[in-house]
CSV table of C-alpha atoms and ligand atoms in Angstrom, one decimal:
chain,number,residue,atom,x,y,z
A,8,MET,CA,136.8,98.8,122.5
A,9,GLU,CA,138.4,97.5,119.2
A,10,GLN,CA,138.7,100.7,116.0
A,11,ALA,CA,136.0,99.2,113.1
A,12,THR,CA,138.4,97.6,110.2
A,13,VAL,CA,138.1,99.4,106.2
A,14,GLN,CA,136.3,96.1,105.6
A,15,ASP,CA,134.0,96.6,108.9
A,16,SER,CA,133.3,100.3,107.9
A,17,ASP,CA,132.7,99.2,103.8
A,18,ALA,CA,130.2,96.6,105.1
A,19,ASP,CA,128.4,99.3,107.3
A,20,ALA,CA,127.8,101.1,103.8
A,21,VAL,CA,126.8,97.6,101.3
A,22,MET,CA,124.9,96.7,104.2
A,23,LEU,CA,123.4,100.6,104.8
A,24,ARG,CA,122.6,100.3,101.2
A,25,MET,CA,120.6,97.3,101.3
A,26,ILE,CA,118.8,98.2,104.5
A,27,TRP,CA,117.7,101.6,102.8
A,28,GLY,CA,117.0,99.6,99.7
A,29,VAL,CA,113.9,101.1,99.3
A,30,HIS,CA,115.0,105.0,99.3
A,31,ILE,CA,117.1,104.6,96.0
A,32,SER,CA,114.1,102.9,94.8
A,33,ARG,CA,111.7,105.6,95.8
A,34,ALA,CA,114.1,107.9,94.3
A,35,VAL,CA,114.2,106.1,91.2
A,36,TYR,CA,110.4,106.3,90.6
A,37,VAL,CA,110.3,110.1,91.8
A,38,ALA,CA,112.6,110.5,88.6
A,39,ALA,CA,110.9,108.1,86.6
A,40,GLU,CA,107.4,109.4,87.1
A,41,LEU,CA,108.3,113.3,86.5
A,42,GLY,CA,109.9,112.6,83.9
A,43,ILE,CA,113.1,114.3,84.6
A,44,ALA,CA,115.4,112.3,82.3
A,45,ASP,CA,113.1,113.3,79.2
A,46,LEU,CA,113.7,117.4,80.5
A,47,LEU,CA,117.6,116.6,81.1
A,48,ALA,CA,117.4,115.2,77.3
A,49,ASP,CA,118.7,118.8,75.5
A,50,GLY,CA,121.4,119.4,78.5
A,51,PRO,CA,121.7,120.4,81.9
A,52,MET,CA,119.0,121.8,84.3
A,53,SER,CA,119.0,123.6,87.5
A,54,SER,CA,116.7,122.1,90.0
A,55,LYS,CA,114.8,124.7,90.3
A,56,GLN,CA,114.0,125.1,86.6
A,57,LEU,CA,112.9,121.2,86.8
A,58,ALA,CA,110.7,121.8,89.9
A,59,LEU,CA,109.0,124.9,88.4
A,60,ILE,CA,108.0,122.6,85.3
A,61,THR,CA,107.3,119.5,86.6
A,62,ARG,CA,105.5,121.7,89.5
A,63,THR,CA,107.3,120.4,92.8
A,64,HIS,CA,108.4,121.9,96.2
A,65,GLU,CA,112.0,122.6,94.5
A,66,PRO,CA,114.1,122.5,98.0
A,67,SER,CA,112.8,118.5,98.4
A,68,LEU,CA,112.9,117.4,94.7
A,69,TYR,CA,116.8,119.1,94.9
A,70,ARG,CA,117.4,116.4,97.8
A,71,VAL,CA,116.3,113.4,95.8
A,72,LEU,CA,118.4,114.5,92.4
A,73,ARG,CA,120.8,114.9,94.7
A,74,LEU,CA,121.0,111.1,96.0
A,75,LEU,CA,120.4,110.2,92.6
A,76,GLY,CA,123.4,112.4,91.0
A,77,ALA,CA,125.9,110.7,94.1
A,78,LEU,CA,124.5,107.4,92.2
A,79,GLY,CA,125.5,108.2,89.3
A,80,VAL,CA,121.5,108.3,87.5
A,81,PHE,CA,122.8,111.7,87.1
A,82,SER,CA,125.8,113.6,86.9
A,83,HIS,CA,125.3,116.8,89.6
A,84,ASP,CA,127.2,119.5,88.8
A,85,PRO,CA,127.0,122.2,92.1
A,86,PRO,CA,125.0,123.5,93.5
A,87,ASP,CA,122.0,122.7,91.6
A,88,HIS,CA,122.6,121.8,88.1
A,89,PHE,CA,122.0,118.3,87.2
A,90,GLY,CA,122.3,116.7,83.8
A,91,LEU,CA,121.7,113.0,81.8
A,92,THR,CA,124.2,110.1,82.4
A,93,SER,CA,124.7,107.1,80.0
A,94,LEU,CA,122.7,105.6,83.6
A,95,GLY,CA,119.7,108.3,83.6
A,96,GLY,CA,119.3,108.0,80.1
A,97,ARG,CA,117.9,104.5,80.8
A,98,LEU,CA,114.8,106.8,82.1
A,99,ARG,CA,114.2,108.2,78.9
A,100,SER,CA,110.5,107.5,77.7
A,101,ASN,CA,110.5,105.6,74.0
A,102,ALA,CA,114.5,105.2,74.1
A,103,PRO,CA,116.1,102.1,73.3
A,104,ALA,CA,116.5,100.0,75.7
A,105,GLY,CA,114.3,102.0,77.9
A,106,MET,CA,113.4,101.2,81.3
A,107,ARG,CA,111.0,104.0,82.6
A,108,GLN,CA,107.7,102.0,82.7
A,109,TRP,CA,109.9,99.3,84.2
A,110,ALA,CA,110.7,102.0,87.1
A,111,LEU,CA,106.8,103.2,87.0
A,112,VAL,CA,105.9,99.2,87.6
A,113,LEU,CA,105.5,98.7,91.1
A,114,ASP,CA,103.2,101.2,91.8
A,115,THR,CA,100.4,100.1,89.5
A,116,VAL,CA,100.8,97.1,91.5
A,117,GLY,CA,100.7,99.1,95.0
A,118,GLY,CA,104.0,100.6,95.3
A,119,VAL,CA,104.9,98.4,98.2
A,120,ARG,CA,102.3,97.3,99.7
A,121,PRO,CA,102.1,93.7,98.7
A,122,PHE,CA,106.4,94.4,99.7
A,123,GLU,CA,104.9,95.1,103.6
A,124,HIS,CA,104.1,91.3,103.5
A,125,ILE,CA,106.8,89.6,103.0
A,126,LEU,CA,107.4,88.5,105.9
A,127,ASP,CA,104.1,86.8,106.4
A,128,SER,CA,104.6,85.6,102.4
A,129,VAL,CA,107.9,83.6,104.1
A,130,MET,CA,106.2,82.1,106.7
A,131,THR,CA,102.9,80.5,104.6
A,132,GLY,CA,103.9,81.3,100.8
A,133,ARG,CA,100.9,83.5,100.1
A,134,PRO,CA,101.3,86.2,98.1
A,135,GLY,CA,101.9,89.4,99.4
A,136,PHE,CA,99.7,91.0,97.5
A,137,ASP,CA,96.7,88.5,98.1
A,138,ARG,CA,97.2,90.0,101.8
A,139,ALA,CA,97.7,93.2,100.9
A,140,PHE,CA,94.6,93.7,98.5
A,141,GLY,CA,92.4,91.2,99.1
A,142,THR,CA,92.4,89.6,95.2
A,143,GLY,CA,95.2,88.0,93.1
A,144,MET,CA,97.9,90.6,90.9
A,145,PHE,CA,96.0,89.3,87.7
A,146,GLU,CA,92.8,89.8,89.2
A,147,PHE,CA,93.4,93.6,90.8
A,148,LEU,CA,94.8,94.9,87.3
A,149,ALA,CA,91.8,93.2,85.3
A,150,ARG,CA,89.2,95.3,87.1
A,151,ASN,CA,92.0,98.4,86.8
A,152,PRO,CA,92.2,99.8,83.4
A,153,GLU,CA,94.2,102.8,84.0
A,154,LYS,CA,97.2,100.7,86.0
A,155,ALA,CA,96.8,97.9,83.3
A,156,THR,CA,98.0,99.7,80.8
A,157,VAL,CA,101.0,101.5,82.2
A,158,PHE,CA,101.6,97.2,84.0
A,159,ASP,CA,101.4,95.7,80.1
A,160,ALA,CA,103.8,99.2,79.2
A,161,ALA,CA,106.1,97.9,81.2
A,162,MET,CA,106.0,94.7,80.5
A,163,SER,CA,106.1,95.4,76.8
A,164,GLU,CA,109.6,97.6,77.3
A,165,ARG,CA,111.0,94.1,79.2
A,166,THR,CA,110.3,92.0,76.5
A,167,ALA,CA,111.3,94.3,74.1
A,168,ALA,CA,114.8,94.1,75.5
A,169,ILE,CA,115.4,90.5,74.6
A,170,ALA,CA,112.5,90.1,71.5
A,171,ALA,CA,115.4,90.3,68.8
A,172,SER,CA,117.3,87.9,70.5
A,173,VAL,CA,114.7,85.4,70.9
A,174,ALA,CA,114.1,85.9,67.1
A,175,ASP,CA,117.2,85.2,65.7
A,176,ALA,CA,118.6,82.7,68.2
A,177,TYR,CA,115.9,80.1,68.1
A,178,ASP,CA,115.2,78.7,64.2
A,179,PHE,CA,112.0,79.1,63.3
A,180,SER,CA,112.0,77.4,59.8
A,181,ASP,CA,110.3,74.3,60.8
A,182,THR,CA,107.4,76.5,62.4
A,183,ASN,CA,104.5,77.4,61.5
A,184,THR,CA,102.1,79.1,63.2
A,185,VAL,CA,103.3,80.4,66.3
A,186,VAL,CA,100.8,80.8,69.6
A,187,ASP,CA,101.9,83.7,72.3
A,188,VAL,CA,100.1,82.4,75.5
A,189,GLY,CA,100.0,85.4,77.5
A,190,GLY,CA,101.6,87.1,75.1
A,191,GLY,CA,101.2,90.7,76.0
A,192,ASN,CA,100.8,93.7,74.1
A,193,GLY,CA,102.3,91.3,71.4
A,194,VAL,CA,106.1,92.7,71.2
A,195,LEU,CA,108.0,89.4,70.8
A,196,MET,CA,104.8,88.1,68.6
A,197,VAL,CA,105.8,91.7,66.3
A,198,GLY,CA,109.2,90.9,66.9
A,199,LEU,CA,108.9,86.8,65.3
A,200,LEU,CA,106.7,87.7,62.6
A,201,GLN,CA,109.3,90.8,61.2
A,202,ARG,CA,112.4,88.7,61.3
A,203,HIS,CA,110.2,85.0,60.3
A,204,ARG,CA,107.9,86.3,57.6
A,205,HIS,CA,106.5,82.7,56.3
A,206,LEU,CA,105.2,82.7,60.3
A,207,GLN,CA,101.6,83.0,61.1
A,208,GLY,CA,100.9,84.7,65.2
A,209,VAL,CA,98.3,84.0,67.9
A,210,LEU,CA,98.4,86.3,70.5
A,211,PHE,CA,96.6,84.5,73.3
A,212,GLU,CA,95.3,86.5,76.4
A,213,THR,CA,92.6,87.5,78.6
A,214,PRO,CA,89.6,89.3,77.3
A,215,GLU,CA,90.9,92.9,78.9
A,216,VAL,CA,94.1,92.5,77.5
A,217,ALA,CA,93.6,91.4,74.5
A,218,ALA,CA,91.2,94.9,73.1
A,219,ARG,CA,94.2,96.5,74.6
A,220,THR,CA,96.4,94.4,71.8
A,221,ARG,CA,94.0,94.0,69.2
A,222,ALA,CA,94.2,97.8,69.3
A,223,ILE,CA,97.6,98.6,69.4
A,224,LEU,CA,98.4,95.8,67.0
A,225,GLN,CA,95.8,97.1,63.7
A,226,ASN,CA,98.9,99.2,62.4
A,227,ALA,CA,101.6,96.7,62.7
A,228,ASP,CA,102.7,96.1,59.3
A,229,ILE,CA,101.8,91.9,60.7
A,230,THR,CA,98.4,92.0,61.4
A,231,ASN,CA,97.1,90.7,58.3
A,232,ARG,CA,99.6,87.4,59.9
A,233,CYS,CA,98.4,87.6,63.6
A,234,GLU,CA,94.9,87.6,65.1
A,235,VAL,CA,94.3,87.8,68.7
A,236,ILE,CA,92.0,85.6,70.5
A,237,ALA,CA,90.5,85.9,74.1
A,238,GLY,CA,90.7,83.3,76.8
A,239,ASP,CA,91.9,81.9,79.6
A,240,PHE,CA,95.1,79.5,79.5
A,241,PHE,CA,93.9,77.0,82.7
A,242,GLU,CA,90.4,76.2,80.7
A,243,GLN,CA,92.2,75.6,76.9
A,244,VAL,CA,95.0,77.4,74.0
A,245,PRO,CA,94.0,77.3,70.3
A,246,ALA,CA,94.5,74.6,68.7
A,247,GLY,CA,96.7,73.1,66.5
A,248,ALA,CA,99.4,75.9,66.1
A,249,ASP,CA,102.8,73.8,65.6
A,250,CYS,CA,104.9,75.9,68.4
A,251,TYR,CA,103.7,77.3,71.4
A,252,LEU,CA,105.5,80.4,72.9
A,253,LEU,CA,105.1,81.0,76.8
A,254,ALA,CA,107.3,84.3,77.9
A,255,ASN,CA,107.3,85.1,81.4
A,256,VAL,CA,104.4,82.8,81.9
A,257,LEU,CA,105.1,80.1,83.7
A,258,HIS,CA,107.2,82.3,86.7
A,259,ASP,CA,104.0,83.7,87.5
A,260,TRP,CA,102.5,80.4,88.6
A,261,ASP,CA,103.1,78.0,91.3
A,262,ASP,CA,103.9,74.5,89.4
A,263,SER,CA,100.7,72.9,89.8
A,264,ARG,CA,99.3,76.3,88.2
A,265,ALA,CA,102.8,75.8,85.6
A,266,VAL,CA,102.0,72.3,84.9
A,267,GLU,CA,98.6,73.0,83.9
A,268,ILE,CA,99.4,75.4,81.3
A,269,LEU,CA,102.1,73.5,79.9
A,270,ARG,CA,99.5,70.9,79.5
A,271,ASN,CA,96.5,72.7,78.0
A,272,CYS,CA,99.8,73.3,75.5
A,273,ARG,CA,100.3,70.5,75.0
A,274,ARG,CA,97.1,68.8,74.1
A,275,SER,CA,96.5,71.8,72.0
A,276,MET,CA,99.4,71.0,69.8
A,277,ALA,CA,99.7,69.6,66.5
A,278,ASP,CA,101.9,66.7,65.7
A,279,LYS,CA,105.6,67.0,66.5
A,280,GLY,CA,104.4,70.8,68.2
A,281,LYS,CA,106.4,72.2,70.4
A,282,VAL,CA,106.5,74.9,73.4
A,283,VAL,CA,109.0,77.1,73.5
A,284,ILE,CA,109.6,78.8,77.1
A,285,ILE,CA,111.5,81.9,77.2
A,286,GLU,CA,112.5,82.9,81.0
A,287,ARG,CA,114.9,84.2,83.6
A,288,LEU,CA,117.7,81.8,83.9
A,289,ILE,CA,118.9,81.2,87.8
A,290,PRO,CA,122.3,81.9,86.6
A,291,GLU,CA,124.2,78.0,86.9
A,292,ASP,CA,127.6,79.4,85.6
A,293,ALA,CA,129.7,82.4,87.0
A,294,SER,CA,127.3,85.4,85.8
A,295,ASP,CA,124.7,87.3,87.9
A,296,PRO,CA,121.8,85.5,89.7
A,297,VAL,CA,121.2,88.5,91.3
A,298,PRO,CA,118.2,89.9,88.7
A,299,THR,CA,117.0,86.7,88.4
A,300,LEU,CA,116.7,86.4,92.3
A,301,LEU,CA,115.0,89.7,92.9
A,302,SER,CA,112.8,88.7,89.8
A,303,ASP,CA,111.9,85.9,92.2
A,304,LEU,CA,111.2,87.6,95.1
A,305,ASN,CA,108.5,89.7,93.0
A,306,MET,CA,107.4,86.8,92.1
A,307,LEU,CA,107.1,85.6,95.7
A,308,VAL,CA,105.1,88.4,96.7
A,309,PHE,CA,103.2,89.7,93.3
A,310,THR,CA,102.3,86.3,92.6
A,311,GLY,CA,103.0,83.7,94.1
A,312,GLY,CA,104.8,81.9,91.7
A,313,GLN,CA,108.9,81.8,91.5
A,314,GLU,CA,111.9,82.0,88.8
A,315,ARG,CA,112.8,77.9,88.6
A,316,THR,CA,116.6,76.6,88.0
A,317,ASN,CA,116.5,74.2,84.3
A,318,ILE,CA,116.3,71.3,86.3
A,319,GLN,CA,113.2,72.3,88.0
A,320,TYR,CA,112.2,73.7,84.0
A,321,GLU,CA,112.9,69.9,83.1
A,322,GLN,CA,110.5,69.2,85.9
A,323,LEU,CA,107.5,70.8,84.9
A,324,LEU,CA,107.7,70.2,81.3
A,325,LYS,CA,107.5,66.2,82.3
A,326,SER,CA,105.0,66.6,84.9
A,327,ALA,CA,102.6,67.9,81.4
A,328,GLY,CA,103.9,65.2,79.3
A,329,LEU,CA,106.7,66.8,77.5
A,330,LYS,CA,110.7,66.5,77.4
A,331,LEU,CA,113.3,69.2,77.7
A,332,ALA,CA,115.1,69.2,74.5
A,333,ALA,CA,117.3,72.2,74.6
A,334,VAL,CA,118.5,75.2,76.9
A,335,GLN,CA,119.5,78.4,75.6
A,336,THR,CA,120.6,81.4,76.2
A,337,VAL,CA,119.6,84.8,74.7
A,338,ALA,CA,119.7,88.4,76.0
A,339,PHE,CA,120.7,88.6,80.0
A,340,PRO,CA,119.3,86.6,81.9
A,341,TYR,CA,117.4,84.9,79.9
A,342,GLY,CA,117.0,81.5,78.4
A,343,VAL,CA,114.5,79.5,76.5
A,344,PHE,CA,114.0,76.8,76.8
A,345,ILE,CA,112.8,74.1,74.5
A,346,GLY,CA,109.8,71.1,75.7
A,347,LEU,CA,108.8,68.2,72.8
A,348,PRO,CA,106.0,65.3,73.3
A,349,ALA,CA,107.7,62.6,75.9
B,426,LIG,C1,104.4,89.1,82.5
B,426,LIG,S1,102.8,88.9,81.4
B,426,LIG,C2,104.0,88.5,80.2
B,426,LIG,C3,103.2,88.7,78.7
B,426,LIG,C4,104.4,88.6,77.8
B,426,LIG,N1,104.5,87.4,77.2
B,426,LIG,C5,105.8,89.3,77.9
B,426,LIG,O1,106.7,88.6,78.4
B,426,LIG,O2,105.4,90.6,77.4
B,426,LIG,C6,102.3,87.5,81.8
B,426,LIG,C7,101.1,88.2,81.0
B,426,LIG,O3,99.7,86.4,81.6
B,426,LIG,C8,98.6,86.8,81.5
B,426,LIG,N2,97.7,85.9,81.9
B,426,LIG,C9,97.6,86.1,83.0
B,426,LIG,N3,96.8,85.2,83.2
B,426,LIG,C10,95.6,84.3,82.2
B,426,LIG,C11,94.6,83.5,81.9
B,426,LIG,N4,94.3,82.7,82.7
B,426,LIG,N5,94.7,83.3,80.7
B,426,LIG,C12,95.6,84.1,79.8
B,426,LIG,N6,96.3,85.0,79.7
B,426,LIG,C13,96.5,85.2,81.0
B,426,LIG,C14,98.6,88.3,80.9
B,426,LIG,O4,97.3,89.0,81.0
B,426,LIG,C15,99.8,89.0,81.2
B,426,LIG,O5,99.8,89.9,79.8
């Protein structure tokens, strides 16, 4: 038999990580759920101490931490002490650039259950989520407020990481009123209104999210410049504004639904209005496409939406009576697409 080459054994290791990628994902989830990174914030601890505080089975917790140690999420001082690395610091609650909510979000939308149907999604184009739960993801969240709160927090955490770059990148000097369509808990809106003191804001959301966002925003220093309105963006969006923001919204929907949302913005906008679309880019240069392409599979399986190329965004805008005026990169992997009346 021929000897395996070095490249073969490298390929084995890389392929094994991919085959068992779910283990890594679930181990990170365990650490996030148990708040391990917060517990290690003041210094290393043993797995025994961590198990005592988290009321877990120490030998099993140890095995999860050992894997995460080998992956660089925690430092591992044998036999059983673990510390925080800068990578693991991303799992701290409320840390700058923290990603703990993001590590928890999969469980709020069914864990791996929707992904059990990915082959069906590939064969039919239908979201695995609908197969697993018999309903769309946003309907499911509307009926499960506790899960929806975690979902909203994860969206806010991710959008907080790009809000400043959007607020800085785009020139809002000729804009008076911004409608944030599907604006979640208002992280982007707050960032824009704090940075551009002349702007008035309207955050438009489903009734359930709008109610939670009103409560969250009531103590923000921009409250008197921001109204929260409940509704359905497939019916209409608030009229008369000169800027309609769509951040992480169009990627949730297939082309015909995305065009409906854009048409409603087009119909409602003031003369000289515009849409500002903030979405992940599928890079045309040498930058890493994987973050966007992972998100793309989330859309395939969870909502039936998709990530799009610049040309695909241009086509969506065209179908809605708009034209693509500019594309600007902001914090990786995001871009801003400006659409003006055609
Ligand atoms: C992926 S989240 C993005 C939230 C926010 N724009 C951000 O970037 O963090 C999509 C948002 O669209 C809202 N949404 C879904 N269907 C909607 C509808 N029919 N009308 C209004 N908002 C809707 C959801 O409640 C959710 O907050």
